Amino acid sequence: KGKYSTVTGGFSGRAKGDYSFVGGGFCNLASGLSSFVGGGYNNIASGIASGTGGGIENTPEGDYSFVGGGCANCIKGTSPGSFVGGGKSNCICTATCASIIGGYGNIADDNGAVIAGSNITSVSANMLHANRLFLKLSDLPEADPNVDGVIYRVGTALHISC
């Protein structure tokens, strides 16, 4: 047991990192300094100040990373400050501050990448990656806002400001 660490319930939970916490569940491990596992089954939070809310076999290894839930989601140790909301078999492998909202089979390898959908591999840093995108036409600006990259409309035609 880590110094000043706590396991409050469940079965076979271990809080090995100093100042770490396991709330409950089965076979969960909080081994990183100040790491957290809320519950679930066989989750391992090994990064510094990393955590997982629950789920099954989630592994936030990156420092300051978090997996909300789901199944078999990972944040590798080379990916600090990253987030996986849920889903299944999603992995942030070598990206700093990347996010996978959910879905299935996603891989983030680019810094600051955001993935929403399934079976997507990031292709560029600081970019939203999605299977589909919905924009409500009536909510878009009706004139060029003169801000690079902002989508606007003229009638029903879409344009990108540059």
Coordinates of C-alpha atoms in Angstrom, one line a residue:
K1 CA 0.0 0.0 0.0
G2 CA 1.2 3.5 -0.9
K3 CA 1.8 6.2 1.7
Y4 CA -1.5 7.9 2.6
S5 CA -3.4 5.7 0.1
T6 CA -6.9 4.4 0.4
V7 CA -9.1 1.4 -0.8
T8 CA -12.7 1.9 0.3
G9 CA -14.4 -1.2 -1.0
G10 CA -14.6 -3.8 -3.6
F11 CA -12.5 -7.0 -3.9
S12 CA -8.8 -7.2 -4.4
G13 CA -8.3 -3.5 -5.0
R14 CA -4.8 -2.1 -4.5
A15 CA -3.6 1.5 -4.0
K16 CA 0.2 1.1 -4.3
G17 CA 1.0 4.7 -5.4
D18 CA 1.5 7.2 -2.7
Y19 CA -1.7 9.3 -2.1
S20 CA -3.6 7.0 -4.5
F21 CA -7.2 5.9 -4.2
V22 CA -9.4 2.9 -5.3
G23 CA -13.1 3.3 -4.6
G24 CA -14.3 -0.3 -5.2
G25 CA -14.8 -2.8 -7.9
F26 CA -12.7 -5.9 -8.6
C27 CA -8.9 -6.2 -9.1
N28 CA -8.3 -2.5 -9.6
L29 CA -4.9 -0.9 -9.2
A30 CA -3.9 2.7 -8.6
S31 CA -0.1 2.5 -8.8
G32 CA 0.8 6.1 -9.9
L33 CA 1.5 8.9 -7.5
S34 CA -1.9 10.5 -6.6
S35 CA -3.7 8.1 -9.0
F36 CA -7.4 7.2 -8.9
V37 CA -9.6 4.3 -9.8
G38 CA -13.3 4.8 -9.0
G39 CA -14.5 1.2 -9.6
G40 CA -15.0 -1.4 -12.3
Y41 CA -12.9 -4.4 -13.2
N42 CA -9.1 -4.8 -13.7
N43 CA -8.4 -1.1 -14.3
I44 CA -4.9 0.2 -13.8
A45 CA -4.0 3.9 -13.2
S46 CA -0.2 4.1 -13.3
G47 CA 0.5 7.6 -14.5
I48 CA 1.1 10.5 -12.0
A49 CA -2.3 12.0 -11.1
S50 CA -3.9 9.7 -13.7
G51 CA -7.3 8.1 -13.2
T52 CA -10.3 6.1 -14.5
G53 CA -13.9 6.3 -13.3
G54 CA -14.5 2.7 -14.0
G55 CA -15.2 0.2 -16.7
I56 CA -13.2 -2.8 -17.7
E57 CA -9.5 -3.1 -18.3
N58 CA -8.8 0.6 -18.9
T59 CA -5.2 1.8 -18.5
P60 CA -4.4 5.5 -18.1
E61 CA -0.6 5.3 -18.0
G62 CA 0.2 8.9 -19.2
D63 CA 0.8 11.4 -16.4
Y64 CA -2.3 13.7 -15.8
S65 CA -4.4 11.5 -18.0
F66 CA -8.0 10.2 -17.6
V67 CA -10.2 7.4 -18.9
G68 CA -13.9 7.9 -18.0
G69 CA -15.0 4.3 -18.6
G70 CA -15.7 1.8 -21.3
C71 CA -13.6 -1.3 -22.1
A72 CA -10.0 -1.8 -23.0
N73 CA -9.2 1.9 -23.5
C74 CA -5.5 3.0 -23.0
I75 CA -3.5 6.1 -22.7
K76 CA 0.2 5.1 -23.1
G77 CA 2.9 6.6 -20.8
T78 CA 4.2 8.8 -23.6
S79 CA 0.8 10.6 -23.8
P80 CA 0.5 13.0 -20.8
G81 CA -2.5 15.2 -20.3
S82 CA -4.8 13.1 -22.5
F83 CA -8.4 11.9 -22.2
V84 CA -10.6 9.0 -23.3
G85 CA -14.2 9.5 -22.5
G86 CA -15.3 5.9 -23.0
G87 CA -16.1 3.4 -25.7
K88 CA -14.0 0.3 -26.5
S89 CA -10.5 -0.4 -27.7
N90 CA -9.4 3.2 -28.1
C91 CA -5.8 4.2 -27.6
I92 CA -3.8 7.4 -27.3
C93 CA -0.4 6.1 -28.1
T94 CA 2.2 8.9 -28.6
A95 CA 0.2 12.1 -28.4
T96 CA 0.4 14.8 -25.8
C97 CA -3.0 16.4 -24.7
A98 CA -5.1 14.3 -27.2
S99 CA -8.7 13.3 -26.7
I100 CA -10.9 10.5 -27.8
I101 CA -14.5 11.2 -27.0
G102 CA -15.7 7.6 -27.4
G103 CA -16.5 5.2 -30.1
Y104 CA -14.5 2.1 -31.1
G105 CA -11.1 1.3 -32.3
N106 CA -9.7 4.8 -32.5
I107 CA -6.0 5.7 -32.4
A108 CA -4.6 9.1 -31.6
D109 CA -0.9 9.6 -32.4
D110 CA -0.8 13.4 -33.0
N111 CA -0.5 16.0 -30.2
G112 CA -3.8 17.8 -29.5
A113 CA -5.8 15.5 -31.8
V114 CA -9.5 15.1 -31.0
I115 CA -11.4 12.0 -32.2
A116 CA -15.1 11.6 -32.3
G117 CA -16.4 8.4 -34.0
S118 CA -15.1 4.9 -34.7
N119 CA -12.2 3.3 -36.4
I120 CA -10.3 6.6 -36.9
T121 CA -6.5 7.1 -36.8
S122 CA -5.4 10.7 -36.3
V123 CA -3.5 12.2 -39.3
S124 CA -2.6 15.7 -37.9
A125 CA -1.9 17.5 -34.7
N126 CA -4.5 20.0 -33.3
M127 CA -7.3 18.7 -35.5
L128 CA -10.8 17.3 -35.1
H129 CA -11.1 13.8 -36.7
A130 CA -14.6 12.5 -37.2
N131 CA -16.5 10.0 -39.4
R132 CA -19.1 12.6 -40.1
L133 CA -19.8 16.3 -39.3
F134 CA -23.1 18.0 -38.8
L135 CA -23.3 21.8 -39.1
K136 CA -26.6 23.5 -38.5
L137 CA -26.7 25.9 -41.5
S138 CA -28.9 28.5 -39.8
D139 CA -26.4 28.9 -37.0
L140 CA -23.4 29.6 -39.2
P141 CA -22.3 33.2 -39.8
E142 CA -23.9 34.7 -43.0
A143 CA -20.8 36.7 -44.0
D144 CA -17.1 36.2 -43.9
P145 CA -15.9 36.8 -40.3
N146 CA -12.4 37.3 -41.5
V147 CA -11.0 34.7 -39.1
D148 CA -8.9 32.1 -40.8
G149 CA -10.5 28.6 -40.8
V150 CA -14.0 29.7 -39.7
I151 CA -16.9 28.2 -41.8
Y152 CA -19.6 30.6 -42.9
R153 CA -22.4 30.6 -45.5
V154 CA -23.6 32.7 -48.3
G155 CA -27.1 31.5 -48.9
T156 CA -26.8 27.7 -48.8
A157 CA -23.2 27.7 -50.0
L158 CA -20.5 27.0 -47.4
H159 CA -17.2 28.9 -47.4
I160 CA -14.0 28.8 -45.2
S161 CA -12.6 32.2 -44.2
C162 CA -8.9 32.7 -45.0

